[in-house]
Amino acid sequence: MSTLPTMPVGVDRHIADTAHMTNEEAGAYFRLQIFAWRSPGCCLPDDDARFARMLGTTLKRWASLKPIVLANWALENGNWSNEQVARDHQFVSEKVERKRVAGRMGGRPKPLELQDPVGALGSVIEKENESETKAAKAKAKESPIFPIGDEDPEGFAEFKSAYPKRNVAFPTTYARKRWLEARRRGATPAEIVAGAKAYAAEQERIGKAGTEFVKTADTWLYQRRWRDYAPKVDEAAPVAEISAEVWRDRVRAWKSRGGHWPWQQRTEPPDDPRTKVPPSILAEFGIRHLDARATPELLAGTG
């Protein structure tokens, strides 16, 4: 039996995070999360050969899967980590430790107002007065969900207005909490709102606005996704380093997924006149920007 705590799976969050993936990509993404959960520090070394072995695939196939599968992972000090897995592991580990400590003390941890230094060591605690016990239980407790402080933080209303519509109501309370967390980490209202507007434009272009495939605003903020849409000072050099074969693979994937383009940081998608995909590669797929956009037939792969 594993000594690690059981890994929780947020089904709604997982579906939202993998809605744009193929079954193969979603399976690889989830499998790597499990490996990270069972690894020290909840991270995986930056070793493509090891990733391929974990997924039971070849290095060549892993090279095609990697841009999509690791889009929600971060590379730091030679290790890949998934922030959601790390936070869940910390939360569950702390919960297990609290229960372990309570077990050593003879039962569940008692509320602070009922604890006695002597009783905590195993001595008999005198019976509490019934009215005092009821009063203690009725004492209001601070919820970890609701933010404390400014109920209308700077820029939040603009962010709420700019964020793409989903098929359910906007999660104002949860999103406000994540907004305040992002601000405490140093993000500015302007950069978050700019990212939300770019994300909304992307979802409109690929036809997902107003559907369940749009990330919930609180998840989007928690994952700091505005950074994916931050403008780059100099994109020419990175784009120039991309080989023709990689461009072909990306355009082929873009067509097969109905217009999903996860490389927005480097350039606009092939059907955008501003794209930096080489004209010779576009020509191979029959894409011309005579009408400022590719035809719907091209997105369907029939053009």
PDB file of C-alpha atoms in Angstrom:
ATOM      1  CA  MET A   1       0.000   0.000   0.000  1.00  0.00           C
ATOM      2  CA  SER A   2       1.329   3.419  -0.950  1.00  0.00           C
ATOM      3  CA  THR A   3       2.406   5.713   1.888  1.00  0.00           C
ATOM      4  CA  LEU A   4       1.413   8.744  -0.190  1.00  0.00           C
ATOM      5  CA  PRO A   5      -2.014  10.364   0.289  1.00  0.00           C
ATOM      6  CA  THR A   6      -4.633   9.582  -2.341  1.00  0.00           C
ATOM      7  CA  MET A   7      -4.559  11.978  -5.294  1.00  0.00           C
ATOM      8  CA  PRO A   8      -7.887  13.866  -5.626  1.00  0.00           C
ATOM      9  CA  VAL A   9      -9.259  14.525  -9.115  1.00  0.00           C
ATOM     10  CA  GLY A  10     -11.328  17.647  -9.755  1.00  0.00           C
ATOM     11  CA  VAL A  11     -13.416  16.289 -12.630  1.00  0.00           C
ATOM     12  CA  ASP A  12     -14.861  19.618 -13.790  1.00  0.00           C
ATOM     13  CA  ARG A  13     -11.450  21.305 -13.669  1.00  0.00           C
ATOM     14  CA  HIS A  14      -9.756  18.379 -15.434  1.00  0.00           C
ATOM     15  CA  ILE A  15     -12.317  18.393 -18.270  1.00  0.00           C
ATOM     16  CA  ALA A  16     -11.938  22.150 -18.708  1.00  0.00           C
ATOM     17  CA  ASP A  17      -8.135  21.899 -18.761  1.00  0.00           C
ATOM     18  CA  THR A  18      -8.100  19.084 -21.331  1.00  0.00           C
ATOM     19  CA  ALA A  19     -11.107  19.960 -23.514  1.00  0.00           C
ATOM     20  CA  HIS A  20      -8.864  21.033 -26.399  1.00  0.00           C
ATOM     21  CA  MET A  21      -6.747  17.856 -26.246  1.00  0.00           C
ATOM     22  CA  THR A  22      -7.122  14.592 -28.117  1.00  0.00           C
ATOM     23  CA  ASN A  23      -7.749  11.437 -26.094  1.00  0.00           C
ATOM     24  CA  GLU A  24      -4.065  10.561 -26.411  1.00  0.00           C
ATOM     25  CA  GLU A  25      -2.926  13.983 -25.193  1.00  0.00           C
ATOM     26  CA  ALA A  26      -5.438  14.046 -22.309  1.00  0.00           C
ATOM     27  CA  GLY A  27      -4.352  10.566 -21.236  1.00  0.00           C
ATOM     28  CA  ALA A  28      -0.679  11.553 -21.315  1.00  0.00           C
ATOM     29  CA  TYR A  29      -1.435  14.738 -19.345  1.00  0.00           C
ATOM     30  CA  PHE A  30      -3.264  12.814 -16.601  1.00  0.00           C
ATOM     31  CA  ARG A  31      -0.643  10.057 -16.477  1.00  0.00           C
ATOM     32  CA  LEU A  32       2.145  12.607 -15.947  1.00  0.00           C
ATOM     33  CA  GLN A  33       0.119  14.213 -13.155  1.00  0.00           C
ATOM     34  CA  ILE A  34       0.000  10.833 -11.412  1.00  0.00           C
ATOM     35  CA  PHE A  35       3.765  10.344 -11.835  1.00  0.00           C
ATOM     36  CA  ALA A  36       4.375  13.845 -10.440  1.00  0.00           C
ATOM     37  CA  TRP A  37       2.090  13.126  -7.475  1.00  0.00           C
ATOM     38  CA  ARG A  38       4.230  10.118  -6.548  1.00  0.00           C
ATOM     39  CA  SER A  39       7.567  11.872  -7.128  1.00  0.00           C
ATOM     40  CA  PRO A  40       9.618  13.865  -4.582  1.00  0.00           C
ATOM     41  CA  GLY A  41       8.648  17.513  -4.680  1.00  0.00           C
ATOM     42  CA  CYS A  42       5.745  16.716  -7.033  1.00  0.00           C
ATOM     43  CA  CYS A  43       7.954  17.386 -10.063  1.00  0.00           C
ATOM     44  CA  LEU A  44       9.461  15.470 -12.969  1.00  0.00           C
ATOM     45  CA  PRO A  45      12.992  15.917 -14.364  1.00  0.00           C
ATOM     46  CA  ASP A  46      13.358  17.571 -17.764  1.00  0.00           C
ATOM     47  CA  ASP A  47      14.272  14.350 -19.561  1.00  0.00           C
ATOM     48  CA  ASP A  48      12.414  13.633 -22.824  1.00  0.00           C
ATOM     49  CA  ALA A  49      13.578  10.004 -22.877  1.00  0.00           C
ATOM     50  CA  ARG A  50      12.149   9.473 -19.412  1.00  0.00           C
ATOM     51  CA  PHE A  51       8.858  11.140 -20.373  1.00  0.00           C
ATOM     52  CA  ALA A  52       8.596   8.826 -23.369  1.00  0.00           C
ATOM     53  CA  ARG A  53       9.170   5.768 -21.165  1.00  0.00           C
ATOM     54  CA  MET A  54       6.561   6.941 -18.662  1.00  0.00           C
ATOM     55  CA  LEU A  55       3.989   7.225 -21.423  1.00  0.00           C
ATOM     56  CA  GLY A  56       5.053   4.046 -23.228  1.00  0.00           C
ATOM     57  CA  THR A  57       5.717   5.884 -26.473  1.00  0.00           C
ATOM     58  CA  THR A  58       8.615   6.855 -28.718  1.00  0.00           C
ATOM     59  CA  LEU A  59      10.753   9.977 -28.493  1.00  0.00           C
ATOM     60  CA  LYS A  60       9.430  11.135 -31.864  1.00  0.00           C
ATOM     61  CA  ARG A  61       5.818  10.793 -30.748  1.00  0.00           C
ATOM     62  CA  TRP A  62       6.558  12.481 -27.422  1.00  0.00           C
ATOM     63  CA  ALA A  63       8.059  15.431 -29.324  1.00  0.00           C
ATOM     64  CA  SER A  64       4.660  15.910 -31.006  1.00  0.00           C
ATOM     65  CA  LEU A  65       2.701  15.552 -27.764  1.00  0.00           C
ATOM     66  CA  LYS A  66       4.966  17.690 -25.564  1.00  0.00           C
ATOM     67  CA  PRO A  67       3.809  21.239 -26.575  1.00  0.00           C
ATOM     68  CA  ILE A  68       0.182  20.415 -25.737  1.00  0.00           C
ATOM     69  CA  VAL A  69       0.680  18.092 -22.759  1.00  0.00           C
ATOM     70  CA  LEU A  70       3.111  20.382 -20.901  1.00  0.00           C
ATOM     71  CA  ALA A  71       1.299  23.649 -21.660  1.00  0.00           C
ATOM     72  CA  ASN A  72      -0.005  23.808 -18.051  1.00  0.00           C
ATOM     73  CA  TRP A  73       3.357  22.800 -16.527  1.00  0.00           C
ATOM     74  CA  ALA A  74       6.243  25.023 -15.500  1.00  0.00           C
ATOM     75  CA  LEU A  75       9.954  24.301 -15.990  1.00  0.00           C
ATOM     76  CA  GLU A  76      12.137  25.481 -13.114  1.00  0.00           C
ATOM     77  CA  ASN A  77      15.668  24.374 -12.194  1.00  0.00           C
ATOM     78  CA  GLY A  78      15.540  21.460 -14.622  1.00  0.00           C
ATOM     79  CA  ASN A  79      12.234  20.083 -13.327  1.00  0.00           C
ATOM     80  CA  TRP A  80       8.660  20.215 -14.642  1.00  0.00           C
ATOM     81  CA  SER A  81       5.935  20.887 -12.081  1.00  0.00           C
ATOM     82  CA  ASN A  82       2.162  21.203 -12.240  1.00  0.00           C
ATOM     83  CA  GLU A  83       0.918  23.829  -9.815  1.00  0.00           C
ATOM     84  CA  GLN A  84      -2.451  22.150  -9.265  1.00  0.00           C
ATOM     85  CA  VAL A  85      -0.846  18.795  -8.379  1.00  0.00           C
ATOM     86  CA  ALA A  86       1.566  20.508  -5.973  1.00  0.00           C
ATOM     87  CA  ARG A  87      -1.202  22.434  -4.191  1.00  0.00           C
ATOM     88  CA  ASP A  88      -3.439  19.360  -3.921  1.00  0.00           C
ATOM     89  CA  HIS A  89      -0.543  17.281  -2.559  1.00  0.00           C
ATOM     90  CA  GLN A  90       0.254  19.875   0.093  1.00  0.00           C
ATOM     91  CA  PHE A  91      -3.401  20.195   1.117  1.00  0.00           C
ATOM     92  CA  VAL A  92      -3.974  16.416   1.402  1.00  0.00           C
ATOM     93  CA  SER A  93      -0.629  15.813   3.148  1.00  0.00           C
ATOM     94  CA  GLU A  94      -1.405  18.465   5.771  1.00  0.00           C
ATOM     95  CA  LYS A  95      -4.858  16.951   6.310  1.00  0.00           C
ATOM     96  CA  VAL A  96      -3.394  13.478   6.788  1.00  0.00           C
ATOM     97  CA  GLU A  97      -0.798  14.837   9.224  1.00  0.00           C
ATOM     98  CA  ARG A  98      -3.483  16.587  11.282  1.00  0.00           C
ATOM     99  CA  LYS A  99      -5.398  13.319  11.568  1.00  0.00           C
ATOM    100  CA  ARG A 100      -2.219  11.452  12.513  1.00  0.00           C
ATOM    101  CA  VAL A 101      -1.455  13.934  15.308  1.00  0.00           C
ATOM    102  CA  ALA A 102      -5.049  13.760  16.539  1.00  0.00           C
ATOM    103  CA  GLY A 103      -4.822   9.955  16.608  1.00  0.00           C
ATOM    104  CA  ARG A 104      -1.739  10.066  18.792  1.00  0.00           C
ATOM    105  CA  MET A 105      -3.634  12.350  21.180  1.00  0.00           C
ATOM    106  CA  GLY A 106      -6.551   9.919  21.441  1.00  0.00           C
ATOM    107  CA  GLY A 107      -9.107  11.159  18.930  1.00  0.00           C
ATOM    108  CA  ARG A 108     -10.216  13.972  16.674  1.00  0.00           C
ATOM    109  CA  PRO A 109      -8.714  17.425  17.297  1.00  0.00           C
ATOM    110  CA  LYS A 110     -11.001  19.531  19.477  1.00  0.00           C
ATOM    111  CA  PRO A 111     -11.934  23.149  18.730  1.00  0.00           C
ATOM    112  CA  LEU A 112      -9.444  25.607  20.155  1.00  0.00           C
ATOM    113  CA  GLU A 113     -11.956  27.014  22.584  1.00  0.00           C
ATOM    114  CA  LEU A 114     -12.495  23.528  24.084  1.00  0.00           C
ATOM    115  CA  GLN A 115      -8.850  22.456  24.291  1.00  0.00           C
ATOM    116  CA  ASP A 116      -7.128  22.112  27.648  1.00  0.00           C
ATOM    117  CA  PRO A 117      -3.323  21.784  27.984  1.00  0.00           C
ATOM    118  CA  VAL A 118      -3.695  18.955  30.488  1.00  0.00           C
ATOM    119  CA  GLY A 119      -6.473  17.204  28.588  1.00  0.00           C
ATOM    120  CA  ALA A 120      -4.416  17.299  25.407  1.00  0.00           C
ATOM    121  CA  LEU A 121      -1.922  15.030  27.143  1.00  0.00           C
ATOM    122  CA  GLY A 122      -4.548  12.414  27.873  1.00  0.00           C
ATOM    123  CA  SER A 123      -6.005  13.637  31.176  1.00  0.00           C
ATOM    124  CA  VAL A 124      -9.740  13.622  31.773  1.00  0.00           C
ATOM    125  CA  ILE A 125     -11.419  16.864  30.676  1.00  0.00           C
ATOM    126  CA  GLU A 126     -14.176  18.121  32.861  1.00  0.00           C
ATOM    127  CA  LYS A 127     -17.603  18.065  31.302  1.00  0.00           C
ATOM    128  CA  GLU A 128     -18.412  21.352  29.648  1.00  0.00           C
ATOM    129  CA  ASN A 129     -21.465  23.276  30.607  1.00  0.00           C
ATOM    130  CA  GLU A 130     -24.115  22.533  27.952  1.00  0.00           C
ATOM    131  CA  SER A 131     -24.914  26.159  27.281  1.00  0.00           C
ATOM    132  CA  GLU A 132     -21.226  27.062  26.919  1.00  0.00           C
ATOM    133  CA  THR A 133     -20.703  24.171  24.503  1.00  0.00           C
ATOM    134  CA  LYS A 134     -23.615  25.273  22.318  1.00  0.00           C
ATOM    135  CA  ALA A 135     -22.353  28.849  22.355  1.00  0.00           C
ATOM    136  CA  ALA A 136     -18.889  27.705  21.293  1.00  0.00           C
ATOM    137  CA  LYS A 137     -20.312  25.632  18.429  1.00  0.00           C
ATOM    138  CA  ALA A 138     -22.452  28.550  17.286  1.00  0.00           C
ATOM    139  CA  LYS A 139     -19.437  30.826  17.067  1.00  0.00           C
ATOM    140  CA  ALA A 140     -18.995  32.082  13.526  1.00  0.00           C
ATOM    141  CA  LYS A 141     -16.035  30.700  11.643  1.00  0.00           C
ATOM    142  CA  GLU A 142     -14.137  32.396   8.862  1.00  0.00           C
ATOM    143  CA  SER A 143     -14.699  30.696   5.506  1.00  0.00           C
ATOM    144  CA  PRO A 144     -11.573  29.988   3.421  1.00  0.00           C
ATOM    145  CA  ILE A 145     -13.571  30.667   0.251  1.00  0.00           C
ATOM    146  CA  PHE A 146     -14.603  34.288   0.665  1.00  0.00           C
ATOM    147  CA  PRO A 147     -11.977  37.022   0.293  1.00  0.00           C
ATOM    148  CA  ILE A 148     -11.476  39.557   3.058  1.00  0.00           C
ATOM    149  CA  GLY A 149     -11.023  43.222   2.342  1.00  0.00           C
ATOM    150  CA  ASP A 150     -11.913  45.209  -0.761  1.00  0.00           C
ATOM    151  CA  GLU A 151     -15.185  43.874  -2.212  1.00  0.00           C
ATOM    152  CA  ASP A 152     -14.611  45.800  -5.442  1.00  0.00           C
ATOM    153  CA  PRO A 153     -10.844  45.609  -6.033  1.00  0.00           C
ATOM    154  CA  GLU A 154      -9.223  47.827  -8.618  1.00  0.00           C
ATOM    155  CA  GLY A 155      -9.659  46.516 -12.157  1.00  0.00           C
ATOM    156  CA  PHE A 156     -11.818  43.509 -11.227  1.00  0.00           C
ATOM    157  CA  ALA A 157     -14.997  44.892 -12.768  1.00  0.00           C
ATOM    158  CA  GLU A 158     -13.151  45.512 -16.048  1.00  0.00           C
ATOM    159  CA  PHE A 159     -11.742  41.989 -15.942  1.00  0.00           C
ATOM    160  CA  LYS A 160     -15.217  40.529 -15.361  1.00  0.00           C
ATOM    161  CA  SER A 161     -16.558  42.474 -18.330  1.00  0.00           C
ATOM    162  CA  ALA A 162     -13.661  41.470 -20.621  1.00  0.00           C
ATOM    163  CA  TYR A 163     -13.586  37.771 -19.718  1.00  0.00           C
ATOM    164  CA  PRO A 164     -15.227  35.488 -22.330  1.00  0.00           C
ATOM    165  CA  LYS A 165     -18.751  34.295 -21.562  1.00  0.00           C
ATOM    166  CA  ARG A 166     -19.307  30.688 -20.510  1.00  0.00           C
ATOM    167  CA  ASN A 167     -22.447  28.517 -20.465  1.00  0.00           C
ATOM    168  CA  VAL A 168     -22.917  29.246 -16.745  1.00  0.00           C
ATOM    169  CA  ALA A 169     -22.903  32.331 -14.548  1.00  0.00           C
ATOM    170  CA  PHE A 170     -19.631  34.130 -13.835  1.00  0.00           C
ATOM    171  CA  PRO A 171     -18.128  32.851 -10.503  1.00  0.00           C
ATOM    172  CA  THR A 172     -17.743  36.313  -8.988  1.00  0.00           C
ATOM    173  CA  THR A 173     -16.853  35.267  -5.424  1.00  0.00           C
ATOM    174  CA  TYR A 174     -14.225  32.690  -6.384  1.00  0.00           C
ATOM    175  CA  ALA A 175     -12.812  34.870  -9.171  1.00  0.00           C
ATOM    176  CA  ARG A 176     -12.470  37.856  -6.824  1.00  0.00           C
ATOM    177  CA  LYS A 177     -10.493  35.684  -4.384  1.00  0.00           C
ATOM    178  CA  ARG A 178      -8.140  34.539  -7.166  1.00  0.00           C
ATOM    179  CA  TRP A 179      -7.857  38.125  -8.451  1.00  0.00           C
ATOM    180  CA  LEU A 180      -6.664  39.335  -5.043  1.00  0.00           C
ATOM    181  CA  GLU A 181      -4.185  36.452  -4.852  1.00  0.00           C
ATOM    182  CA  ALA A 182      -2.807  37.368  -8.276  1.00  0.00           C
ATOM    183  CA  ARG A 183      -2.447  41.008  -7.221  1.00  0.00           C
ATOM    184  CA  ARG A 184      -0.585  39.971  -4.063  1.00  0.00           C
ATOM    185  CA  ARG A 185       1.825  37.970  -6.240  1.00  0.00           C
ATOM    186  CA  GLY A 186       2.651  41.155  -8.148  1.00  0.00           C
ATOM    187  CA  ALA A 187       0.398  41.018 -11.224  1.00  0.00           C
ATOM    188  CA  THR A 188      -1.043  44.369 -12.344  1.00  0.00           C
ATOM    189  CA  PRO A 189      -4.717  44.919 -13.269  1.00  0.00           C
ATOM    190  CA  ALA A 190      -3.667  46.096 -16.731  1.00  0.00           C
ATOM    191  CA  GLU A 191      -1.769  42.925 -17.655  1.00  0.00           C
ATOM    192  CA  ILE A 192      -4.515  40.622 -16.332  1.00  0.00           C
ATOM    193  CA  VAL A 193      -7.260  42.519 -18.183  1.00  0.00           C
ATOM    194  CA  ALA A 194      -5.170  42.569 -21.372  1.00  0.00           C
ATOM    195  CA  GLY A 195      -4.719  38.802 -21.099  1.00  0.00           C
ATOM    196  CA  ALA A 196      -8.459  38.314 -20.536  1.00  0.00           C
ATOM    197  CA  LYS A 197      -9.276  40.356 -23.650  1.00  0.00           C
ATOM    198  CA  ALA A 198      -6.810  38.345 -25.738  1.00  0.00           C
ATOM    199  CA  TYR A 199      -8.236  35.084 -24.369  1.00  0.00           C
ATOM    200  CA  ALA A 200     -11.776  36.264 -25.177  1.00  0.00           C
ATOM    201  CA  ALA A 201     -10.749  37.124 -28.737  1.00  0.00           C
ATOM    202  CA  GLU A 202      -9.174  33.684 -29.146  1.00  0.00           C
ATOM    203  CA  GLN A 203     -12.289  31.891 -27.867  1.00  0.00           C
ATOM    204  CA  GLU A 204     -14.503  33.911 -30.221  1.00  0.00           C
ATOM    205  CA  ARG A 205     -12.257  33.100 -33.171  1.00  0.00           C
ATOM    206  CA  ILE A 206     -12.281  29.345 -32.571  1.00  0.00           C
ATOM    207  CA  GLY A 207     -16.003  29.272 -31.785  1.00  0.00           C
ATOM    208  CA  LYS A 208     -15.816  28.265 -28.116  1.00  0.00           C
ATOM    209  CA  ALA A 209     -17.125  31.458 -26.508  1.00  0.00           C
ATOM    210  CA  GLY A 210     -20.287  30.815 -24.507  1.00  0.00           C
ATOM    211  CA  THR A 211     -19.592  27.093 -24.094  1.00  0.00           C
ATOM    212  CA  GLU A 212     -18.343  24.836 -21.310  1.00  0.00           C
ATOM    213  CA  PHE A 213     -14.940  24.730 -23.030  1.00  0.00           C
ATOM    214  CA  VAL A 214     -14.089  28.235 -21.815  1.00  0.00           C
ATOM    215  CA  LYS A 215     -12.058  28.007 -18.607  1.00  0.00           C
ATOM    216  CA  THR A 216     -13.806  29.273 -15.501  1.00  0.00           C
ATOM    217  CA  ALA A 217     -12.477  32.696 -14.537  1.00  0.00           C
ATOM    218  CA  ASP A 218     -11.202  31.540 -11.127  1.00  0.00           C
ATOM    219  CA  THR A 219      -9.280  28.648 -12.716  1.00  0.00           C
ATOM    220  CA  TRP A 220      -7.862  30.957 -15.386  1.00  0.00           C
ATOM    221  CA  LEU A 221      -6.633  33.366 -12.707  1.00  0.00           C
ATOM    222  CA  TYR A 222      -5.310  30.600 -10.446  1.00  0.00           C
ATOM    223  CA  GLN A 223      -3.226  29.209 -13.338  1.00  0.00           C
ATOM    224  CA  ARG A 224      -1.976  32.748 -14.168  1.00  0.00           C
ATOM    225  CA  ARG A 225      -3.020  32.254 -17.779  1.00  0.00           C
ATOM    226  CA  TRP A 226      -2.769  35.981 -18.573  1.00  0.00           C
ATOM    227  CA  ARG A 227       0.956  35.334 -18.922  1.00  0.00           C
ATOM    228  CA  ASP A 228       0.208  33.147 -21.971  1.00  0.00           C
ATOM    229  CA  TYR A 229      -1.071  36.228 -23.780  1.00  0.00           C
ATOM    230  CA  ALA A 230       1.558  38.740 -22.651  1.00  0.00           C
ATOM    231  CA  PRO A 231       3.061  40.676 -25.600  1.00  0.00           C
ATOM    232  CA  LYS A 232       6.668  39.843 -26.390  1.00  0.00           C
ATOM    233  CA  VAL A 233       9.299  42.535 -26.871  1.00  0.00           C
ATOM    234  CA  ASP A 234      11.113  40.590 -29.564  1.00  0.00           C
ATOM    235  CA  GLU A 235       9.461  37.540 -31.137  1.00  0.00           C
ATOM    236  CA  ALA A 236      11.423  37.515 -34.387  1.00  0.00           C
ATOM    237  CA  ALA A 237      14.404  35.570 -33.065  1.00  0.00           C
ATOM    238  CA  PRO A 238      12.435  32.698 -31.442  1.00  0.00           C
ATOM    239  CA  VAL A 239      10.214  32.324 -34.533  1.00  0.00           C
ATOM    240  CA  ALA A 240      13.234  32.266 -36.826  1.00  0.00           C
ATOM    241  CA  GLU A 241      14.666  29.325 -34.888  1.00  0.00           C
ATOM    242  CA  ILE A 242      11.661  27.091 -35.629  1.00  0.00           C
ATOM    243  CA  SER A 243      12.358  24.531 -38.339  1.00  0.00           C
ATOM    244  CA  ALA A 244      10.124  23.987 -41.361  1.00  0.00           C
ATOM    245  CA  GLU A 245       9.198  20.504 -40.125  1.00  0.00           C
ATOM    246  CA  VAL A 246       7.993  21.879 -36.789  1.00  0.00           C
ATOM    247  CA  TRP A 247       5.917  24.498 -38.602  1.00  0.00           C
ATOM    248  CA  ARG A 248       4.352  21.751 -40.723  1.00  0.00           C
ATOM    249  CA  ASP A 249       3.464  19.718 -37.604  1.00  0.00           C
ATOM    250  CA  ARG A 250       1.879  22.726 -35.932  1.00  0.00           C
ATOM    251  CA  VAL A 251      -0.199  23.731 -38.947  1.00  0.00           C
ATOM    252  CA  ARG A 252      -1.286  20.111 -39.404  1.00  0.00           C
ATOM    253  CA  ALA A 253      -2.344  19.941 -35.729  1.00  0.00           C
ATOM    254  CA  TRP A 254      -4.144  23.277 -36.047  1.00  0.00           C
ATOM    255  CA  LYS A 255      -6.229  21.965 -38.962  1.00  0.00           C
ATOM    256  CA  SER A 256      -7.016  18.640 -37.295  1.00  0.00           C
ATOM    257  CA  ARG A 257      -8.257  20.352 -34.101  1.00  0.00           C
ATOM    258  CA  GLY A 258     -10.616  22.769 -35.767  1.00  0.00           C
ATOM    259  CA  GLY A 259      -8.559  25.908 -35.270  1.00  0.00           C
ATOM    260  CA  HIS A 260      -7.021  25.421 -31.801  1.00  0.00           C
ATOM    261  CA  TRP A 261      -3.631  27.175 -31.769  1.00  0.00           C
ATOM    262  CA  PRO A 262      -1.711  26.860 -28.445  1.00  0.00           C
ATOM    263  CA  TRP A 263       1.373  28.746 -29.730  1.00  0.00           C
ATOM    264  CA  GLN A 264      -0.204  32.210 -29.415  1.00  0.00           C
ATOM    265  CA  GLN A 265       2.866  33.456 -27.559  1.00  0.00           C
ATOM    266  CA  ARG A 266       5.017  33.070 -30.667  1.00  0.00           C
ATOM    267  CA  THR A 267       2.631  34.050 -33.432  1.00  0.00           C
ATOM    268  CA  GLU A 268      -0.956  34.327 -34.549  1.00  0.00           C
ATOM    269  CA  PRO A 269      -2.560  31.186 -36.059  1.00  0.00           C
ATOM    270  CA  PRO A 270      -2.196  30.320 -39.762  1.00  0.00           C
ATOM    271  CA  ASP A 271      -5.586  31.782 -40.706  1.00  0.00           C
ATOM    272  CA  ASP A 272      -4.605  35.209 -39.348  1.00  0.00           C
ATOM    273  CA  PRO A 273      -2.959  37.581 -41.867  1.00  0.00           C
ATOM    274  CA  ARG A 274      -0.487  38.614 -39.140  1.00  0.00           C
ATOM    275  CA  THR A 275       0.814  35.061 -38.705  1.00  0.00           C
ATOM    276  CA  LYS A 276       4.556  34.469 -38.798  1.00  0.00           C
ATOM    277  CA  VAL A 277       4.194  30.964 -40.171  1.00  0.00           C
ATOM    278  CA  PRO A 278       6.373  30.999 -43.336  1.00  0.00           C
ATOM    279  CA  PRO A 279       4.358  31.584 -46.547  1.00  0.00           C
ATOM    280  CA  SER A 280       5.952  28.495 -48.081  1.00  0.00           C
ATOM    281  CA  ILE A 281       4.497  26.337 -45.277  1.00  0.00           C
ATOM    282  CA  LEU A 282       1.087  27.998 -45.636  1.00  0.00           C
ATOM    283  CA  ALA A 283       1.182  27.326 -49.363  1.00  0.00           C
ATOM    284  CA  GLU A 284       1.753  23.607 -48.718  1.00  0.00           C
ATOM    285  CA  PHE A 285      -1.594  23.504 -46.939  1.00  0.00           C
ATOM    286  CA  GLY A 286      -3.362  25.660 -49.525  1.00  0.00           C
ATOM    287  CA  ILE A 287      -3.650  28.684 -47.246  1.00  0.00           C
ATOM    288  CA  ARG A 288      -3.745  32.100 -48.928  1.00  0.00           C
ATOM    289  CA  HIS A 289      -4.464  35.398 -47.242  1.00  0.00           C
ATOM    290  CA  LEU A 290      -6.139  37.016 -50.223  1.00  0.00           C
ATOM    291  CA  ASP A 291      -9.353  37.571 -48.265  1.00  0.00           C
ATOM    292  CA  ALA A 292      -7.522  38.296 -44.978  1.00  0.00           C
ATOM    293  CA  ARG A 293      -8.617  34.895 -43.615  1.00  0.00           C
ATOM    294  CA  ALA A 294      -8.507  31.244 -44.517  1.00  0.00           C
ATOM    295  CA  THR A 295     -11.784  29.707 -45.656  1.00  0.00           C
ATOM    296  CA  PRO A 296     -13.868  27.445 -43.371  1.00  0.00           C
ATOM    297  CA  GLU A 297     -13.062  24.539 -45.681  1.00  0.00           C
ATOM    298  CA  LEU A 298      -9.388  24.860 -44.756  1.00  0.00           C
ATOM    299  CA  LEU A 299     -10.171  24.566 -41.043  1.00  0.00           C
ATOM    300  CA  ALA A 300     -12.223  21.457 -41.754  1.00  0.00           C
ATOM    301  CA  GLY A 301      -9.288  19.954 -43.640  1.00  0.00           C
ATOM    302  CA  THR A 302     -11.230  19.770 -46.914  1.00  0.00           C
ATOM    303  CA  GLY A 303      -9.742  22.755 -48.639  1.00  0.00           C
TER     304      GLY A 303
END
